[in-house]
Coordinates of C-alpha atoms and ligand atoms in Angstrom, one line a residue:
X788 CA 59.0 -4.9 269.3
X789 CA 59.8 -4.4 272.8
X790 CA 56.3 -5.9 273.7
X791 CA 55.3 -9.5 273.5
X792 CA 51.9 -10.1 272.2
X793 CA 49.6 -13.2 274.1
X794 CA 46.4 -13.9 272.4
X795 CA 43.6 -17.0 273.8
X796 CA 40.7 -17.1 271.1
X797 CA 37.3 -18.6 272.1
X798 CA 35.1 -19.5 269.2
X799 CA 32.0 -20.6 268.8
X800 CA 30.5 -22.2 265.9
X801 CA 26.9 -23.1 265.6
X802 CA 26.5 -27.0 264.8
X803 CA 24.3 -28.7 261.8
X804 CA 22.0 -30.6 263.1
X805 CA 18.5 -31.5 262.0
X806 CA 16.5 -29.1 265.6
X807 CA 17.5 -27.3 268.1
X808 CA 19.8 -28.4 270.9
X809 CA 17.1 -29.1 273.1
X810 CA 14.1 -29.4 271.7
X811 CA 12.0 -31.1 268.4
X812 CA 12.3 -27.7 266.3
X813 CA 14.0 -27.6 263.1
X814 CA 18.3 -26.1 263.4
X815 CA 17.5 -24.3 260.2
X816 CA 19.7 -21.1 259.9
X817 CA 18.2 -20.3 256.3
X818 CA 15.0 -20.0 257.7
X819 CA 14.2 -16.1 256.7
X820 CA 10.6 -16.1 257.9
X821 CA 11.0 -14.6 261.7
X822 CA 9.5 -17.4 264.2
X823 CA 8.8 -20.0 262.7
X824 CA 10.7 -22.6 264.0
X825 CA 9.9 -22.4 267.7
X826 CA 8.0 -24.3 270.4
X827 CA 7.4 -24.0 274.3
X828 CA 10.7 -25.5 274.9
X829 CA 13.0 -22.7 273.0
X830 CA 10.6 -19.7 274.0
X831 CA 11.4 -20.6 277.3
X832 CA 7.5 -21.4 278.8
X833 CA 7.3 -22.5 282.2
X834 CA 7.2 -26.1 282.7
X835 CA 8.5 -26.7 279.1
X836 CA 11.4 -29.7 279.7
X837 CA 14.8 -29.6 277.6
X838 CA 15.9 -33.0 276.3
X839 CA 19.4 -33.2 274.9
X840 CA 20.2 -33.4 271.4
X841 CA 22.3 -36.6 270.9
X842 CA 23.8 -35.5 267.4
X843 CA 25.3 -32.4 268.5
X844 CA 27.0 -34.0 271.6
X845 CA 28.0 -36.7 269.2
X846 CA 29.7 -33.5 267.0
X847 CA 31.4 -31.8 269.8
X848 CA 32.6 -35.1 270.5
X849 CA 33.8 -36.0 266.6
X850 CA 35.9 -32.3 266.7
X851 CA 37.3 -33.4 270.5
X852 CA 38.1 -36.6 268.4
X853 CA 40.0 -35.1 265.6
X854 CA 41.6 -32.6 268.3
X855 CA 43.4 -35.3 269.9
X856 CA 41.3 -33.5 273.5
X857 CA 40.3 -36.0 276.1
X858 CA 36.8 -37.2 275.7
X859 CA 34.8 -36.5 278.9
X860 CA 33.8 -39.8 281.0
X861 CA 30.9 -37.9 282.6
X862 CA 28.9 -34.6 281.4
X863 CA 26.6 -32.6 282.4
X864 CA 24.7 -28.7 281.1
X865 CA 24.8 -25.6 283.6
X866 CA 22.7 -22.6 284.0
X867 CA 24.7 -19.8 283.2
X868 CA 22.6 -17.0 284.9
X869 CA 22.1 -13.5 283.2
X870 CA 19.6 -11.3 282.0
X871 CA 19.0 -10.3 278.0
X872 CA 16.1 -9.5 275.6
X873 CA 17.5 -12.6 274.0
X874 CA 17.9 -15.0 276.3
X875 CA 14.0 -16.1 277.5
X876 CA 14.9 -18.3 280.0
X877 CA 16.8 -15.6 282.0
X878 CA 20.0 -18.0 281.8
X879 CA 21.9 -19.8 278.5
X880 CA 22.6 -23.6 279.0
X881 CA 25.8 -24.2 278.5
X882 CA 28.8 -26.4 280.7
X883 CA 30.9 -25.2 283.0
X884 CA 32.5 -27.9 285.6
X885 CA 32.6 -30.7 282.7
X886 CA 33.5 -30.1 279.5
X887 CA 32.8 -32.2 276.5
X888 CA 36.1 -32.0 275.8
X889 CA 39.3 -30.7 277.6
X890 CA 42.5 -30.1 276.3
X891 CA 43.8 -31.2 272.8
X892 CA 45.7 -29.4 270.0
X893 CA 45.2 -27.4 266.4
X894 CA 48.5 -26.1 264.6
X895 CA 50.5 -26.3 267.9
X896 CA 48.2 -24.2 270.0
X897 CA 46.8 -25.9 273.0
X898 CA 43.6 -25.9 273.4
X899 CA 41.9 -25.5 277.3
X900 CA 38.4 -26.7 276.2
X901 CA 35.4 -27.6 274.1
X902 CA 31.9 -27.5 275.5
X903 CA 28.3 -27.6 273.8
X904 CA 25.4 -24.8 274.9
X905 CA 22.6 -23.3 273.5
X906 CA 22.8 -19.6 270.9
X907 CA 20.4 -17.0 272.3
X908 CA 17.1 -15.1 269.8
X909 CA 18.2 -12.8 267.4
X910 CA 17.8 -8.9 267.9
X911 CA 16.8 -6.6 265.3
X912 CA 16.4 -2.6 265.8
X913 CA 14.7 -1.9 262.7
X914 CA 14.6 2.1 261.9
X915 CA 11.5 3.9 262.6
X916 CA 10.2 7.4 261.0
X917 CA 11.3 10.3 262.8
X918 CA 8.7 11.0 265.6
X919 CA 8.2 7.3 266.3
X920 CA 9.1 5.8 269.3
X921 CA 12.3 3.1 268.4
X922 CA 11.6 -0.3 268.7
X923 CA 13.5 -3.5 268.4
X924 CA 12.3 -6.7 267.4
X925 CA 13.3 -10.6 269.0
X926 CA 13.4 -13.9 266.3
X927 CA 13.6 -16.6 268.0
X928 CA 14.1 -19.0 265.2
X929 CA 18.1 -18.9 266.5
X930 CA 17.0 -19.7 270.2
X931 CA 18.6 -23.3 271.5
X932 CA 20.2 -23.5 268.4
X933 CA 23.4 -26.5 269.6
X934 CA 26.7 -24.0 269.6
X935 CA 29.7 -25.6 270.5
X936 CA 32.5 -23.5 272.4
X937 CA 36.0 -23.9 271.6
X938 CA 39.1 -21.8 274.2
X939 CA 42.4 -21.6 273.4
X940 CA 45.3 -21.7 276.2
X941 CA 46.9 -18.2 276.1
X942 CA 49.7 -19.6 273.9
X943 CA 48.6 -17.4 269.9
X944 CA 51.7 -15.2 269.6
X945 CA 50.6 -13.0 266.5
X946 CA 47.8 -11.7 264.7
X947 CA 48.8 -13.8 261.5
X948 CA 48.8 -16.7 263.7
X949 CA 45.3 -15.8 265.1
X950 CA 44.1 -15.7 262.0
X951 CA 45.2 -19.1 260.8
X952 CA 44.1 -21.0 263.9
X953 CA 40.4 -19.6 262.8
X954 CA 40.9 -20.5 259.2
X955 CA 42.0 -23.9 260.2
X956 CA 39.5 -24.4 262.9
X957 CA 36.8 -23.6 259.6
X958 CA 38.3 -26.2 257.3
X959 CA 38.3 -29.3 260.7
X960 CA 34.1 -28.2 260.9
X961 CA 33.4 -28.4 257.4
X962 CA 35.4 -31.6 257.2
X963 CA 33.6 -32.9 260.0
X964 CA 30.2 -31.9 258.6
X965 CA 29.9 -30.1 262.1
X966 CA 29.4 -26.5 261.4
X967 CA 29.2 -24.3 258.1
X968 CA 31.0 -22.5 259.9
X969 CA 30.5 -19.5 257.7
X970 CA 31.8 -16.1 259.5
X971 CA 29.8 -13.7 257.3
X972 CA 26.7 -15.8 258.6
X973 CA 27.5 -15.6 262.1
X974 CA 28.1 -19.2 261.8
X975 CA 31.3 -19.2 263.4
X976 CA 32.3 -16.4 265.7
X977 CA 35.8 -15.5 267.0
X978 CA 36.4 -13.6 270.2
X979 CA 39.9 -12.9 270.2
X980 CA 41.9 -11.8 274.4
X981 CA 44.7 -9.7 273.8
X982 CA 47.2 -9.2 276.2
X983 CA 50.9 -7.4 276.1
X984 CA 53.9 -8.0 278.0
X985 CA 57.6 -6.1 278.2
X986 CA 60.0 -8.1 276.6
X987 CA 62.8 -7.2 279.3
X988 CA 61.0 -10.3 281.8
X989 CA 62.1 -12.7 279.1
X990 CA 65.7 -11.2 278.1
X991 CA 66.2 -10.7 281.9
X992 CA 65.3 -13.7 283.3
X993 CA 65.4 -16.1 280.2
X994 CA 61.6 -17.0 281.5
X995 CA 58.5 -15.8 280.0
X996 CA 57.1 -13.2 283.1
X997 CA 53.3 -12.8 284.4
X998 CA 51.4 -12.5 281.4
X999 CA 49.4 -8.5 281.1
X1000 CA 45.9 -7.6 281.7
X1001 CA 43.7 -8.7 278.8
X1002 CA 41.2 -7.1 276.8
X1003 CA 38.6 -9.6 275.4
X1004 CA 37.4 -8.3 271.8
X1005 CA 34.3 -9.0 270.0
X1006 CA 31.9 -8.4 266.6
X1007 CA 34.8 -10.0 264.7
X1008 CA 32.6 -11.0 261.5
X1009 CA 36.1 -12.1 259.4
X1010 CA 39.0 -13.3 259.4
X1011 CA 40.3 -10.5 257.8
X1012 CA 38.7 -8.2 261.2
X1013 CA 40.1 -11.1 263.8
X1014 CA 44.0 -10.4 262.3
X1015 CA 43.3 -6.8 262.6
X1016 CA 41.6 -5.9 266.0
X1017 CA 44.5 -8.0 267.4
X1018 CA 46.8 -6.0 265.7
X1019 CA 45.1 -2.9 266.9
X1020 CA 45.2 -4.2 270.6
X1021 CA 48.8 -5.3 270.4
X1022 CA 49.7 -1.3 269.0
X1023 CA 47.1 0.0 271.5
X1024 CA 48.0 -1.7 274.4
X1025 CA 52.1 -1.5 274.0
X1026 CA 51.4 2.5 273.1
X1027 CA 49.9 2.9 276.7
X1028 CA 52.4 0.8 278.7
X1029 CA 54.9 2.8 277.1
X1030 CA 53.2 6.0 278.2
X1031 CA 53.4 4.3 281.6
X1032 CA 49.7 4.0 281.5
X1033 CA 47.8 0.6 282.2
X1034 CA 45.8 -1.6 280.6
X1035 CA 42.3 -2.2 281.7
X1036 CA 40.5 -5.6 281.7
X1037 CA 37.4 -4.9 279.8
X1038 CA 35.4 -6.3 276.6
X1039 CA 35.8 -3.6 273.3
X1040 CA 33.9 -4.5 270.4
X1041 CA 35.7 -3.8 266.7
X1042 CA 34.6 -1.0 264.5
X1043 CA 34.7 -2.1 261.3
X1044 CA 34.8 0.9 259.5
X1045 CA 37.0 2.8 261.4
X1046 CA 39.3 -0.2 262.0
X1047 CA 39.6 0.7 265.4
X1048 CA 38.3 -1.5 268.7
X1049 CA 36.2 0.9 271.3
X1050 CA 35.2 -0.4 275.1
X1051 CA 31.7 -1.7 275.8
X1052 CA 32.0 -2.9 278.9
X1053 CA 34.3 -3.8 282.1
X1054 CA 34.4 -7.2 282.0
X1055 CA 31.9 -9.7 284.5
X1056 CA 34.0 -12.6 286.3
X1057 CA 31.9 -16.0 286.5
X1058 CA 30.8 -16.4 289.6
X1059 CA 28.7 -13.4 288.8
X1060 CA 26.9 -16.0 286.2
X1061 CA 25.8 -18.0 289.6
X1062 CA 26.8 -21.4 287.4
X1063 CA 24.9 -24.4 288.6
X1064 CA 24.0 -27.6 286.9
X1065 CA 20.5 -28.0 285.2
X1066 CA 17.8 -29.4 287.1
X1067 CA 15.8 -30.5 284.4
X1068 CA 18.7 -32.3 282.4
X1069 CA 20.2 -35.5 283.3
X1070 CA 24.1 -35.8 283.6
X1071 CA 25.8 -38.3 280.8
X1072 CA 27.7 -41.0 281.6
X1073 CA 29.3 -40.8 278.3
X1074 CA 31.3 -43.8 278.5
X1075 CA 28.8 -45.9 279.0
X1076 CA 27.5 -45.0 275.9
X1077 CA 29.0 -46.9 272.7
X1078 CA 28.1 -44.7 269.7
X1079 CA 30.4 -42.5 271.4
X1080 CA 33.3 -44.7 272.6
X1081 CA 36.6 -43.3 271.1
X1082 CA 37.4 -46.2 269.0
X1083 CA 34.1 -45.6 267.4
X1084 CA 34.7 -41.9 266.9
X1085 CA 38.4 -42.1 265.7
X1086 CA 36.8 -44.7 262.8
X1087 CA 34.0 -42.0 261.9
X1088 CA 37.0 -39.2 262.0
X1089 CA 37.7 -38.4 257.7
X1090 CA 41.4 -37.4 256.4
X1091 CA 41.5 -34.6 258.3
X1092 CA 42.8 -30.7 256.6
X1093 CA 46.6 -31.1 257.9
X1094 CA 46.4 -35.2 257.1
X1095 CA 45.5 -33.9 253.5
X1096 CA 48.1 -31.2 253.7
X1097 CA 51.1 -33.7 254.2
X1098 CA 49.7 -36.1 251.9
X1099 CA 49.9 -33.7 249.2
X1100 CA 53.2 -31.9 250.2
X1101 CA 54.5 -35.5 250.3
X1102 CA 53.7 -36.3 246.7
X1103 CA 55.6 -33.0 245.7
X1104 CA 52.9 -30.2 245.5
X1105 CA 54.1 -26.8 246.5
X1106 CA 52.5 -25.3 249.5
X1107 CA 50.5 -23.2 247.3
X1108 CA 48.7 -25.3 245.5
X1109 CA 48.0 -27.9 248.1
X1110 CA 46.4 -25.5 250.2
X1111 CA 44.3 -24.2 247.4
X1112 CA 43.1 -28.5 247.1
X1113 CA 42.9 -28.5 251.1
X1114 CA 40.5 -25.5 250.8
X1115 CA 38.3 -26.7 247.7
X1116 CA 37.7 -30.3 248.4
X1117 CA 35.5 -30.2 245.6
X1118 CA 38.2 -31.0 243.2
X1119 CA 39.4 -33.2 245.4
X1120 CA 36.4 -35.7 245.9
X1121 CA 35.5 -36.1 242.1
X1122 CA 38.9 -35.5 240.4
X1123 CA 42.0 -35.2 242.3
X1124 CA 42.2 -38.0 244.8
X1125 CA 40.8 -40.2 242.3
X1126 CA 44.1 -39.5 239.5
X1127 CA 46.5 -39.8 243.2
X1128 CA 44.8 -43.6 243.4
X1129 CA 45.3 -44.5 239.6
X1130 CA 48.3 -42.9 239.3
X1131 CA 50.3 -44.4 241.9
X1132 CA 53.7 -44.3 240.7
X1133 CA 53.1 -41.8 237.4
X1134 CA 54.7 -38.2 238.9
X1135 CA 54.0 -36.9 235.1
X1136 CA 50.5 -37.6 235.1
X1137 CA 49.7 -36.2 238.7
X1138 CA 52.1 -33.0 238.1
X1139 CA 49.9 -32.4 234.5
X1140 CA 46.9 -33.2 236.2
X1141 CA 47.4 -30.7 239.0
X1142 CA 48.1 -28.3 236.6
X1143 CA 45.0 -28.6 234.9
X1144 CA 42.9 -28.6 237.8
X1145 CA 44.5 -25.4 239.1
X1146 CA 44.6 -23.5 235.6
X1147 CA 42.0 -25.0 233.5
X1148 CA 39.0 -26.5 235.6
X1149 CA 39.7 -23.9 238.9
X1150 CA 39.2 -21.0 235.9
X1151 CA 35.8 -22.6 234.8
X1152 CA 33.9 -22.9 237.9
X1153 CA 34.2 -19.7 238.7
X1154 CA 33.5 -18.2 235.4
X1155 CA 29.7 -17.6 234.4
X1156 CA 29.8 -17.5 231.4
X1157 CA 30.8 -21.1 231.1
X1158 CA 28.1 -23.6 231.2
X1159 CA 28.9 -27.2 232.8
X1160 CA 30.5 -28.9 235.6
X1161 CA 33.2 -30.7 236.8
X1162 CA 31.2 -33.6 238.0
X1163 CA 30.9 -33.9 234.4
X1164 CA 34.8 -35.4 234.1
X1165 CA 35.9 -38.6 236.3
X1166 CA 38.9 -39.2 237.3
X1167 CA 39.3 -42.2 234.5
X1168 CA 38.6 -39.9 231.6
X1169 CA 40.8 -36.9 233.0
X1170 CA 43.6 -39.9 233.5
X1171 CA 43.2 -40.7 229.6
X1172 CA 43.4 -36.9 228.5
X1173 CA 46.6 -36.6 230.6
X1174 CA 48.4 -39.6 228.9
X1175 CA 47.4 -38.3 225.2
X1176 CA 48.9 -35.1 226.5
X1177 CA 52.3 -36.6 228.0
X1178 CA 52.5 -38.9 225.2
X1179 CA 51.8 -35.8 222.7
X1180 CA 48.8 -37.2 220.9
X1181 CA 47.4 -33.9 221.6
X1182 CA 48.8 -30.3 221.7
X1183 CA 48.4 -28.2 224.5
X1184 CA 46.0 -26.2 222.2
X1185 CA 43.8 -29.1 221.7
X1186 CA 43.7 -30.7 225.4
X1187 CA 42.1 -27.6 226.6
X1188 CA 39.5 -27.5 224.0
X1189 CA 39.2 -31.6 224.3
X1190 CA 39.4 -30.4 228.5
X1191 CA 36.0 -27.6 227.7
X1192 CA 34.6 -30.0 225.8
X1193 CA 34.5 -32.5 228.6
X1194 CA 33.4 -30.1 231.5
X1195 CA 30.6 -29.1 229.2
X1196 CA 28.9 -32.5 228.0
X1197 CA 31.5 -35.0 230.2
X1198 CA 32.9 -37.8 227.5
X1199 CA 35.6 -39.6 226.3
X1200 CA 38.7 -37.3 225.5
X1201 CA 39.6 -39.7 222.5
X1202 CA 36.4 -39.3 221.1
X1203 CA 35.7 -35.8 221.6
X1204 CA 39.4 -35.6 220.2
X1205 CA 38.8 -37.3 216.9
X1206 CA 35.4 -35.9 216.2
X1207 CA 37.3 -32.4 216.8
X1208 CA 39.9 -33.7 214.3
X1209 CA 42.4 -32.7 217.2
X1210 CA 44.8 -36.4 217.2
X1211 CA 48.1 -35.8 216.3
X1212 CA 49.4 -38.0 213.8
X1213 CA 51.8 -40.9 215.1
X1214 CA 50.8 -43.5 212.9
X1215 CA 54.8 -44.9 211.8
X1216 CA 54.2 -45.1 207.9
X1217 CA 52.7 -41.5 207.7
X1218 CA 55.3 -40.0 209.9
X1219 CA 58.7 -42.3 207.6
X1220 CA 57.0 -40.7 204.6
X1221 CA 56.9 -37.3 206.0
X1222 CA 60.8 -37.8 207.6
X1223 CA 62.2 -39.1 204.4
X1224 CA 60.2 -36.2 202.3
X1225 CA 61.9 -33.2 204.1
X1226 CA 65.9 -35.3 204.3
X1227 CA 65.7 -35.7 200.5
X1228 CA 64.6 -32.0 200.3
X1229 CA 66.8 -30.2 202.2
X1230 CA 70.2 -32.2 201.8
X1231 CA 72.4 -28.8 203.1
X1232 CA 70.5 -28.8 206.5
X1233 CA 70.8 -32.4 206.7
X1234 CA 74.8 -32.3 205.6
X1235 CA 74.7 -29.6 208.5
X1236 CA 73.5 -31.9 211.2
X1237 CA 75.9 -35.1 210.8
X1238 CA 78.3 -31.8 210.9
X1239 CA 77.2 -31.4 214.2
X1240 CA 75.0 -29.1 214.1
X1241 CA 71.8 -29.5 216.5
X1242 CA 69.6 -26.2 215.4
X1243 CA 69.2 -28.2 211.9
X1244 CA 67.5 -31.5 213.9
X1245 CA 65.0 -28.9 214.7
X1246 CA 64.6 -27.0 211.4
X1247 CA 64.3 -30.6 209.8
X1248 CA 61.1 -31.1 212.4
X1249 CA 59.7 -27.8 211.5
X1250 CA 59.2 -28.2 208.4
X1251 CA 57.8 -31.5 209.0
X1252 CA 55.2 -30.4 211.1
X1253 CA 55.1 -28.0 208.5
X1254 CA 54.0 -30.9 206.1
X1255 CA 51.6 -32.4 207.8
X1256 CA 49.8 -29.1 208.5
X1257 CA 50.7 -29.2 212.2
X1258 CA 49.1 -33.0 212.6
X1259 CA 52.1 -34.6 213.2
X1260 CA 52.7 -35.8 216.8
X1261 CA 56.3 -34.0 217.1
X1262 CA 57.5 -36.5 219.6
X1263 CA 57.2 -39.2 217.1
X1264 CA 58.2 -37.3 214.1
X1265 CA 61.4 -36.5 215.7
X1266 CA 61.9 -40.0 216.9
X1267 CA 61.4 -40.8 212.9
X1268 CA 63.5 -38.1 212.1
X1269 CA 66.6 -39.0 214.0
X1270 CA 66.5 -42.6 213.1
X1271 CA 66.6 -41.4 209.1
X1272 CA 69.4 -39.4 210.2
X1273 CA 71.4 -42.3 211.5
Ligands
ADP174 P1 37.6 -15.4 281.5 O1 37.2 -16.1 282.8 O2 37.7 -13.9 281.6 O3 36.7 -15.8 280.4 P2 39.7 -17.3 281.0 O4 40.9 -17.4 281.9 O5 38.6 -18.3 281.0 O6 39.1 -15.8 281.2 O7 40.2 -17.2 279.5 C1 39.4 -16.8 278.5 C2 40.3 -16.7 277.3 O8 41.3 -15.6 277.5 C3 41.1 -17.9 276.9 O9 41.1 -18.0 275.5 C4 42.5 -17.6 277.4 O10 43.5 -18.2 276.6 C5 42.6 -16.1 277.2 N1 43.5 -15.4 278.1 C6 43.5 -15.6 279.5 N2 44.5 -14.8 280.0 C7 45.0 -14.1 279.0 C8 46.1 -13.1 278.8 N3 46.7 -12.6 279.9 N4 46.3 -12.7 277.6 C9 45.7 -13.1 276.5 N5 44.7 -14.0 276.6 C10 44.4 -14.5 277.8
MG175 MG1 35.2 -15.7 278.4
ZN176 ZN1 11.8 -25.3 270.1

């Protein structure tokens, strides 16, 4: 490509929090009834005063935290100054001269900041019958809900990269019980700047040059739309530099059907937002303030998505798989951590155990049809199937129906095993009879073998297992086997 691509994304997620970001009303993004939860504070009454929501500066904070970003010392919330149907005030809280958080790092990108403000009313334009006038309709219920703010230096060099800073940036708020962060929602939102620059700067000079004009795009509802809108800019933007055209600095939303991005507007600069701090909000000396001293954050912080990453990859998973744990820390919580801690040193155990989750118990929570839960199976019981398995005290065939059994009605694999008639015989006696049964009955196959000849050890097993109708543990019947033989 003779164009190098430079993407910043900023992101904002809306936080969990019991109300609103500055006021008493419920943060309750479920809520389907249109204005319900709203007071004089959120529908922007004169006189109403703000008060700031403690446990969504305490979440910026937690994700600044897990960032490795420097904690602000002092804070304070700014009037950002515009006019919308959907903002009431006439201006958004949000912060502009002091961060929450500045700086920090996620997958290698830098980060330039994290701040906390306020989302804006929802619009509706319902369709009317022909002949009516159009209308659109304002629920407030989203007003002052606490969004945090997250930029990115302009440092992303791909779309694929883009797209895995986003899915990353998901799994930290999930972890951190910050934000559902759920795209399709509008929980999370991505606004991806796209910029191009020729490639002959760098081969030239051996220095990245003056990075291009960007183009900031919105309406990305996926992560699936933020990898391709920067995609499209990157091919849109290198197709009109090579026509000797320019690029122009605007905002372009992202069509999602046509898969195309189209302009909406030429972008504002800030000052045109007349920033000033909030009159009716006092600044925060947040270091004088314990609950959110860094020592006490870091201690709050949980294993964090790469921490559990490495952890995995360090016991031997392949990428694959540990992502697919990373991602669905249901499994982990109630099963797979749980095996890691009483499996220490037991490879066999946590490799089978893996496999189980990932084949087995993945397939039944997402299938319908199949009643129970994995809740149902703790991590000692799913230890004790796994050691009848590796010691062979069960088939394959029979740990996944002993497996069913427990996600159905939970138990103990060696009940469920014996009431299913599923144990495979290793008792010594029963296995010596069976051994010296088939040796005295096949005494060519056996002559065969002290001939050298390893195919007959395993005909001799065969038709052991044979005998006992496919009870036998074949593990120990070939240990009984061999030590006839010798
Ligand atoms: P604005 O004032 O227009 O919002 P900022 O400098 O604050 O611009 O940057 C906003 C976002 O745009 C950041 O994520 C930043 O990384 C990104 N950005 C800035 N310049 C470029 C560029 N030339 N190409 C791509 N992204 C850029
Ligand atoms: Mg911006
Ligand atoms: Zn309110």
């Amino acid at each position: 490509m003779k164009y190098i691509p430079t993407i910043g994304l900023e992101i904002h997620a809306e936080l969990k929090t019991r109300t609103k970001m500055f006021c008493a009303c419920r943060n309750d993004p479920d809520e389907k009834r249109p204005n319900l939860n709203i007071c004089p504070v959120c529908m922007a009454h004169p006189g109403a005063l703000p008060v700031i929501n403690r446990e969504a500066v305490k979440k910026v904070l937690l994700v600044g935290a897990a960032l490795q970003g420097t904690l602000a010392d002092y804070t304070e919330f700014d009037r950002k100054n515009y006019f919308y149907p959907d903002i009431p005030k006439g201006y958004q809280i949000s912060q502009y001269k002091h961060p929450l958080v500045s700086g920090g790092e996620l997958l290698g990108v830098r980060l330039t900041r994290v701040h906390l403000e306020e989302d804006t009313a929802r619009s509706q334009h319902p369709s009317t019958s022909s002949g009516q006038a159009p209308i659109s309709l304002i629920d407030f219920n989203r007003a002052g809900v606490p969004l945090m703010e997250l930029v990115t230096e302009p440092v992303i060099e791909s779309a694929e990269q883009a797209g895995a800073f986003a899915r990353e940036l998901q799994l930290l708020l999930r972890y951190l019980n910050a934000s559902e962060a759920n795209m399709e929602k509008g929980e999370m939102r991505v606004e991806a700047n796209v910029s191009v620059s020729a490639r002959s700067n760098l081969a030239e000079t051996g220095e990245a040059g003056p990075l291009g004009t960007k183009v900031e795009v919105k309406n990305l509802n996926s992560f699936r739309s933020v990898e391709r809108a920067v995609a499209f800019e990157v091919q849109r933007q290198s197709e009109l530099l090579e026509r000797g055209e320019e690029v122009v600095q605007e905002t372009r939303g992202w069509d999602e059907q046509k898969q195309v991005t189209f302009s909406q507007r030429k972008k504002e600069s800030s000052h045109d937002y007349r920033y000033f701090p909030d009159p009716d909000l006092p600044s925060l000396l947040l270091s004088e303030i314990p609950e959110f001293s860094k020592e006490v954050l870091a201690k709050e912080l949980p294993e964090l998505p790469w921490q559990k990453r490495d952890r995995y990859l360090k016991l031997g998973f392949k990428l694959e798989d540990a992502e697919f744990f990373v991602n669905e820390p249901q499994f982990v919580k109630t099963l797979l951590d749980g095996v890691i801690e009483k499996t220490q040193s037991d490879l066999d155990i946590l490799r089978l155990a893996s496999n189980y989750i990932l084949s087995d118990l993945r397939g039944y929570s997402t299938d319908l049809n199949m009643p129970g839960s994995i809740e149902n199976i703790n991590p000692e019981t799913f230890v004790m199937l796994m050691q009848m398995i590796k010691t062979s005290n069960v088939s394959s065939r029979g740990a996944k129906e002993i497996l069913a059994e427990m996600y159905k009605s939970g138990g103990n694999p060696e009940t469920i095993a014996k009431e299913k008639d599923l144990l495979q015989q290793s008792d010594e006696g029963a296995l010596k009879t069976i051994a010296q049964k088939i040796i005295d009955a096949n005494p060519k196959v056996v002559a065969d073998y002290r001939a050298g000849k390893q195919a007959a050890l395993q005909f001799l097993i065969g038709q052991g297992m044979k005998e006992s109708k496919g009870s036998a543990n074949p593990e120990a019947l070939r240990e009984e086997m061999l030590k006839k033989l010798r």
